[in-house]
């Protein structure tokens, strides 16, 4: 399952530094607008202590974690929806993503140029929301022009449905507002999100890039409170990080990371929090396959049935699905072995109607 989140923000807010930390790669992070022109792509491992536990128990030849893909997208500016500052390229890259990670500058530093000349998280968030909304309004207006006549003259059902859905969001977009919280039916959402790929419908996480000084005592950051107030109105999550510190952490050996985090009064890195929040944002969960050859985490969407989860591994597994042998990670952790799980009657045989749960350990039986 390919999952992509686009890292966006105004120029010089810390996007590329965050991306460097996520992937521990070395994309350009220059102190001037438009240093990043093409989207850089990086894959990050999803940390999961459950897989660590299973791997320690089974001693496999390979341990494979779930992954998440992040795009580092160049900075948006006012007028991006009209093509300003390479805006058309940036918006098209966002359109390809499942979710948006918006980096917001929440630190003062006279040596780092702000494209607007001052630090103001509220203004910066509004700038990006307006540009995404204006790009969507252009898409919606053009589509209304194509379906409006057909809906009113021929009474075509699908055209009427399209027109109603488009009209529902157009007034908010005209005002430059996000439509993430607008009331839509599941059919309307599928149409607007998956067919029209509206940008301001994409789920969002705000990353508040705070100063190194504020990171160890986050309540001191006045800018963070502004971002949290905005996010609460959108039912969005805020992850406070210091992008510079996160990059430093990413360069350390794993055994040294926890010691460094403890010195900052943190139990896990901001990046780990971001990856977990990205999973939650997209309604994702994890099941496991285990054995002597391989222990592996697989990503699925909550509510998926057993054959669809089998198909995450291989399409043949879905086509020829017979049943799935299932036990929960929690039972394995408590009882200590698969034999003990069987003896306690905790191993279940599940059919095609079974909805997978986060933490399921599965063995699929199929016949093609």
Coordinates of C-alpha atoms in Angstrom, one line a residue:
X1 CA 0.0 0.0 0.0
X2 CA 1.7 3.2 -1.2
X3 CA 1.1 6.1 1.1
X4 CA 2.3 9.6 0.4
X5 CA 2.2 12.8 2.5
X6 CA 3.4 16.1 1.0
X7 CA 5.4 18.4 3.3
X8 CA 4.3 22.0 2.5
X9 CA 4.8 25.5 3.9
X10 CA 6.0 28.9 3.0
X11 CA 9.7 29.2 2.0
X12 CA 12.3 29.0 4.8
X13 CA 10.0 27.5 7.5
X14 CA 12.1 24.2 7.8
X15 CA 10.5 21.9 5.3
X16 CA 13.7 20.6 3.8
X17 CA 15.4 20.3 7.2
X18 CA 12.4 18.2 8.4
X19 CA 12.6 16.1 5.3
X20 CA 16.3 15.5 5.8
X21 CA 15.6 14.3 9.3
X22 CA 12.8 12.0 8.1
X23 CA 14.8 10.3 5.5
X24 CA 18.3 11.1 6.9
X25 CA 19.1 12.1 3.4
X26 CA 20.7 15.4 2.2
X27 CA 18.4 17.4 0.0
X28 CA 19.2 21.1 -0.4
X29 CA 18.1 23.2 2.6
X30 CA 19.3 26.7 1.5
X31 CA 18.3 29.9 3.2
X32 CA 16.4 31.5 0.3
X33 CA 13.0 31.0 -1.4
X34 CA 12.6 28.3 -4.1
X35 CA 15.8 26.4 -3.1
X36 CA 13.7 23.2 -3.7
X37 CA 12.1 23.1 -7.1
X38 CA 11.5 19.4 -7.7
X39 CA 9.7 17.3 -5.1
X40 CA 12.2 15.2 -3.2
X41 CA 10.9 11.8 -2.2
X42 CA 11.9 9.8 0.9
X43 CA 10.7 6.7 2.6
X44 CA 10.6 6.5 6.4
X45 CA 10.2 3.4 8.5
X46 CA 7.1 3.3 10.7
X47 CA 8.4 2.6 14.3
X48 CA 6.5 -0.3 15.9
X49 CA 7.6 -1.9 19.2
X50 CA 5.2 -4.8 18.5
X51 CA 7.2 -5.8 15.5
X52 CA 10.4 -5.5 17.6
X53 CA 8.9 -7.9 20.1
X54 CA 7.8 -10.4 17.5
X55 CA 11.2 -10.3 15.8
X56 CA 12.9 -11.0 19.1
X57 CA 10.6 -14.0 19.7
X58 CA 10.9 -15.6 16.2
X59 CA 14.5 -14.6 15.4
X60 CA 13.8 -14.3 11.7
X61 CA 16.3 -13.8 8.9
X62 CA 14.6 -10.5 8.0
X63 CA 12.5 -8.0 9.8
X64 CA 10.5 -5.6 7.6
X65 CA 8.8 -2.6 8.9
X66 CA 5.8 -0.7 7.3
X67 CA 6.9 2.4 5.5
X68 CA 5.5 5.8 4.7
X69 CA 6.5 8.1 1.8
X70 CA 7.0 11.8 2.3
X71 CA 7.4 14.4 -0.5
X72 CA 9.4 17.6 0.2
X73 CA 7.5 20.1 -1.9
X74 CA 8.9 23.6 -2.6
X75 CA 7.6 26.6 -0.7
X76 CA 4.2 28.0 -1.6
X77 CA 3.7 31.8 -1.8
X78 CA 0.8 34.2 -2.3
X79 CA -0.5 33.8 -5.8
X80 CA 0.6 30.1 -6.2
X81 CA -2.9 29.3 -7.4
X82 CA -2.3 31.7 -10.3
X83 CA 1.1 30.3 -11.0
X84 CA 3.2 32.7 -8.9
X85 CA 6.5 31.3 -7.7
X86 CA 6.3 28.1 -9.6
X87 CA 2.9 27.6 -7.9
X88 CA 1.4 25.3 -10.6
X89 CA 4.2 22.8 -10.2
X90 CA 3.8 22.9 -6.4
X91 CA 0.1 22.4 -6.4
X92 CA 0.3 19.5 -8.9
X93 CA 2.7 17.7 -6.6
X94 CA 0.4 18.2 -3.6
X95 CA -2.5 16.8 -5.7
X96 CA -0.6 13.5 -5.9
X97 CA -0.4 13.1 -2.1
X98 CA -2.8 11.4 0.3
X99 CA -2.3 13.9 3.1
X100 CA -0.6 17.2 3.8
X101 CA 2.0 17.9 6.4
X102 CA 2.1 21.7 6.8
X103 CA 5.3 23.1 8.4
X104 CA 4.6 26.4 10.2
X105 CA 7.4 28.6 11.4
X106 CA 7.1 29.1 15.2
X107 CA 10.5 30.5 16.0
X108 CA 12.3 33.9 15.8
X109 CA 15.7 34.1 14.1
X110 CA 16.8 37.3 12.3
X111 CA 19.4 35.3 10.4
X112 CA 16.7 33.2 8.6
X113 CA 14.7 35.2 6.1
X114 CA 10.9 35.0 6.2
X115 CA 9.3 35.6 2.8
X116 CA 6.7 37.9 4.4
X117 CA 9.3 39.8 6.6
X118 CA 8.0 38.6 10.0
X119 CA 6.9 35.5 11.9
X120 CA 3.1 35.1 12.0
X121 CA 1.8 31.5 12.1
X122 CA -1.8 32.6 11.6
X123 CA -1.0 34.6 8.5
X124 CA 1.2 31.9 7.1
X125 CA -1.5 29.2 7.6
X126 CA -4.2 31.5 6.0
X127 CA -1.9 32.1 3.0
X128 CA -1.6 28.4 2.2
X129 CA -5.3 27.7 2.9
X130 CA -6.3 30.4 0.5
X131 CA -4.0 29.2 -2.2
X132 CA -5.2 25.6 -1.9
X133 CA -8.8 26.9 -1.9
X134 CA -8.3 29.1 -4.9
X135 CA -6.8 26.2 -6.9
X136 CA -9.8 24.1 -5.9
X137 CA -12.2 26.8 -6.8
X138 CA -10.8 26.9 -10.3
X139 CA -11.3 23.1 -10.6
X140 CA -14.8 23.3 -9.2
X141 CA -15.9 26.2 -11.4
X142 CA -14.6 24.6 -14.6
X143 CA -16.5 21.4 -13.7
X144 CA -19.7 23.2 -12.9
X145 CA -19.5 24.8 -16.3
X146 CA -19.4 21.3 -17.9
X147 CA -22.2 19.6 -15.9
X148 CA -24.6 22.5 -15.1
X149 CA -26.6 22.5 -18.4
X150 CA -26.8 18.7 -18.6
X151 CA -28.1 18.5 -15.0
X152 CA -30.8 21.1 -15.6
X153 CA -32.0 20.1 -19.1
X154 CA -31.6 16.4 -19.4
X155 CA -32.0 15.7 -15.7
X156 CA -29.1 13.2 -15.9
X157 CA -28.8 11.7 -12.4
X158 CA -25.0 11.7 -12.2
X159 CA -24.8 15.3 -13.5
X160 CA -27.3 16.4 -10.8
X161 CA -25.3 14.6 -8.2
X162 CA -22.1 16.3 -9.4
X163 CA -23.7 19.8 -9.5
X164 CA -25.1 19.4 -6.0
X165 CA -21.7 18.3 -4.6
X166 CA -19.8 21.1 -6.4
X167 CA -22.3 23.8 -5.4
X168 CA -22.0 22.6 -1.8
X169 CA -18.3 23.4 -1.6
X170 CA -18.0 26.4 -4.0
X171 CA -19.2 29.1 -1.6
X172 CA -16.6 28.1 1.0
X173 CA -13.9 28.0 -1.6
X174 CA -14.9 31.4 -2.9
X175 CA -14.2 32.8 0.6
X176 CA -10.8 31.1 0.6
X177 CA -11.8 28.6 3.3
X178 CA -10.8 25.0 3.9
X179 CA -13.5 22.4 3.2
X180 CA -12.1 19.7 5.4
X181 CA -14.9 20.0 7.9
X182 CA -17.8 20.6 5.5
X183 CA -20.7 18.1 5.8
X184 CA -20.5 15.6 2.9
X185 CA -22.1 12.3 2.2
X186 CA -19.6 9.4 1.6
X187 CA -20.5 9.5 -2.1
X188 CA -19.8 13.2 -2.4
X189 CA -16.5 12.9 -0.5
X190 CA -15.4 10.0 -2.8
X191 CA -16.3 12.1 -5.9
X192 CA -14.6 15.4 -4.7
X193 CA -11.6 13.8 -3.2
X194 CA -10.8 10.8 -5.4
X195 CA -12.1 12.1 -8.8
X196 CA -11.5 15.8 -8.6
X197 CA -8.5 15.5 -6.2
X198 CA -9.5 18.7 -4.3
X199 CA -6.5 20.0 -2.3
X200 CA -8.3 21.6 0.6
X201 CA -10.2 18.3 1.3
X202 CA -6.9 16.5 2.0
X203 CA -6.4 15.6 5.6
X204 CA -3.7 17.8 7.3
X205 CA -1.2 17.7 10.2
X206 CA 0.4 20.9 11.3
X207 CA 4.1 20.7 12.3
X208 CA 5.0 23.6 14.5
X209 CA 8.7 24.2 14.0
X210 CA 9.8 25.7 17.3
X211 CA 13.2 26.9 18.5
X212 CA 15.7 24.6 20.1
X213 CA 15.3 26.5 23.3
X214 CA 11.5 26.1 23.3
X215 CA 11.6 22.4 22.4
X216 CA 12.6 21.2 25.9
X217 CA 9.9 23.5 27.5
X218 CA 7.3 23.7 24.9
X219 CA 4.7 25.6 27.0
X220 CA 7.0 28.7 26.5
X221 CA 6.3 28.9 22.8
X222 CA 3.7 31.6 22.2
X223 CA 3.5 30.8 18.5
X224 CA 2.6 27.2 19.2
X225 CA -0.6 28.3 21.0
X226 CA -1.7 30.1 17.8
X227 CA -1.3 27.0 15.7
X228 CA -3.1 24.9 18.2
X229 CA -6.1 27.2 18.2
X230 CA -6.4 27.1 14.4
X231 CA -5.9 23.3 14.3
X232 CA -8.6 22.8 17.0
X233 CA -11.2 24.5 14.7
X234 CA -10.3 22.1 11.9
X235 CA -10.1 19.0 14.2
X236 CA -6.5 18.7 13.0
X237 CA -3.5 17.6 15.0
X238 CA -0.4 19.7 15.8
X239 CA 3.0 18.1 16.3
X240 CA 5.6 20.5 17.8
X241 CA 9.1 19.8 16.7
X242 CA 12.5 21.5 16.3
X243 CA 13.4 20.6 12.8
X244 CA 17.1 21.3 13.5
X245 CA 17.1 19.0 16.6
X246 CA 15.2 16.3 14.7
X247 CA 17.9 16.4 12.1
X248 CA 20.6 16.1 14.7
X249 CA 18.8 13.1 16.2
X250 CA 18.5 11.4 12.8
X251 CA 22.3 11.4 12.5
X252 CA 22.9 9.6 15.8
X253 CA 23.3 5.9 16.3
X254 CA 20.1 4.4 17.6
X255 CA 21.6 3.6 21.0
X256 CA 22.5 7.3 21.4
X257 CA 19.2 8.7 20.4
X258 CA 17.3 7.9 23.6
X259 CA 19.9 9.5 25.7
X260 CA 19.8 12.6 23.6
X261 CA 15.9 12.7 23.8
X262 CA 16.1 12.2 27.6
X263 CA 18.3 15.3 27.8
X264 CA 15.5 17.2 26.1
X265 CA 12.8 15.8 28.4
X266 CA 11.3 13.8 25.5
X267 CA 10.5 10.1 25.4
X268 CA 10.2 9.8 21.6
X269 CA 11.3 12.0 18.7
X270 CA 9.0 14.4 17.0
X271 CA 9.5 12.5 13.8
X272 CA 8.2 9.3 15.4
X273 CA 5.2 11.3 16.6
X274 CA 4.6 12.6 13.1
X275 CA 4.7 9.2 11.4
X276 CA 2.2 7.8 14.0
X277 CA 0.0 10.8 13.5
X278 CA 0.2 10.4 9.7
X279 CA -1.0 6.8 10.2
X280 CA -3.9 7.9 12.4
X281 CA -4.8 10.7 10.0
X282 CA -5.3 8.3 7.2
X283 CA -7.2 5.8 9.3
X284 CA -4.5 3.2 8.9
X285 CA -3.6 0.2 11.0
X286 CA -1.1 -2.7 11.0
X287 CA -1.2 -6.4 10.8
X288 CA 1.7 -8.8 11.0
X289 CA 3.0 -12.0 9.4
X290 CA 5.7 -13.9 11.3
X291 CA 8.0 -16.9 10.9
X292 CA 11.6 -18.0 10.8
X293 CA 12.3 -16.4 7.4
X294 CA 10.6 -13.1 8.0
X295 CA 8.6 -11.0 10.5
X296 CA 6.8 -8.2 8.7
X297 CA 4.4 -5.3 9.3
X298 CA 1.7 -4.6 6.7
X299 CA -0.4 -1.5 6.4
X300 CA -4.2 -1.6 5.9
X301 CA -7.1 0.7 6.2
X302 CA -9.4 0.2 9.2
X303 CA -12.5 -1.7 8.2
X304 CA -10.8 -3.8 5.4
X305 CA -12.0 -7.4 5.1
X306 CA -9.7 -10.4 5.3
X307 CA -9.4 -11.0 1.5
X308 CA -8.5 -7.3 0.9
X309 CA -5.8 -7.6 3.6
X310 CA -4.5 -10.7 2.0
X311 CA -4.3 -8.8 -1.3
X312 CA -2.0 -6.2 0.4
X313 CA 0.6 -9.0 0.5
X314 CA -0.1 -10.4 -3.0
X315 CA -3.1 -10.2 -5.5
X316 CA -3.1 -14.0 -5.7
X317 CA -3.8 -14.2 -1.9
X318 CA -6.9 -12.2 -2.5
X319 CA -8.1 -14.1 -5.6
X320 CA -7.7 -17.5 -4.0
X321 CA -8.5 -16.6 -0.4
X322 CA -9.8 -19.5 1.7
X323 CA -9.4 -18.4 5.3
X324 CA -7.0 -16.6 7.7
X325 CA -5.6 -18.0 10.9
X326 CA -5.5 -15.1 13.3
X327 CA -4.3 -14.3 16.8
X328 CA -3.7 -10.9 18.4
X329 CA -0.3 -9.5 19.3
X330 CA -1.5 -8.8 22.8
X331 CA -2.3 -12.5 23.3
X332 CA 1.1 -13.5 22.0
X333 CA 2.8 -11.0 24.3
X334 CA 0.8 -12.3 27.3
X335 CA 1.2 -16.1 26.5
X336 CA 4.6 -16.1 25.0
X337 CA 4.3 -18.5 22.1
X338 CA 2.0 -19.7 19.3
X339 CA 1.7 -23.1 21.0
X340 CA 0.4 -21.5 24.2
X341 CA -2.0 -19.4 22.1
X342 CA -3.4 -22.6 20.5
X343 CA -3.7 -24.3 23.9
X344 CA -5.7 -21.4 25.3
X345 CA -8.0 -21.4 22.3
X346 CA -6.9 -18.0 21.1
X347 CA -6.1 -19.0 17.5
X348 CA -9.1 -18.2 15.3
X349 CA -10.1 -19.2 11.8
X350 CA -11.6 -16.3 10.0
X351 CA -13.4 -16.1 6.7
X352 CA -14.1 -13.5 4.0
X353 CA -16.4 -11.3 6.2
X354 CA -13.8 -10.8 9.0
X355 CA -12.7 -7.2 9.5
X356 CA -9.0 -7.1 10.4
X357 CA -8.0 -5.4 13.6
X358 CA -4.8 -3.4 14.4
X359 CA -2.3 -5.8 15.9
X360 CA -3.6 -9.0 14.2
X361 CA -1.0 -11.6 13.4
X362 CA -2.2 -13.5 10.3
X363 CA -1.4 -16.6 8.3
X364 CA -3.4 -16.8 5.0
X365 CA -4.6 -19.9 3.3
X366 CA -5.4 -19.6 -0.4
X367 CA -5.7 -21.6 -3.6
X368 CA -5.2 -20.1 -7.1

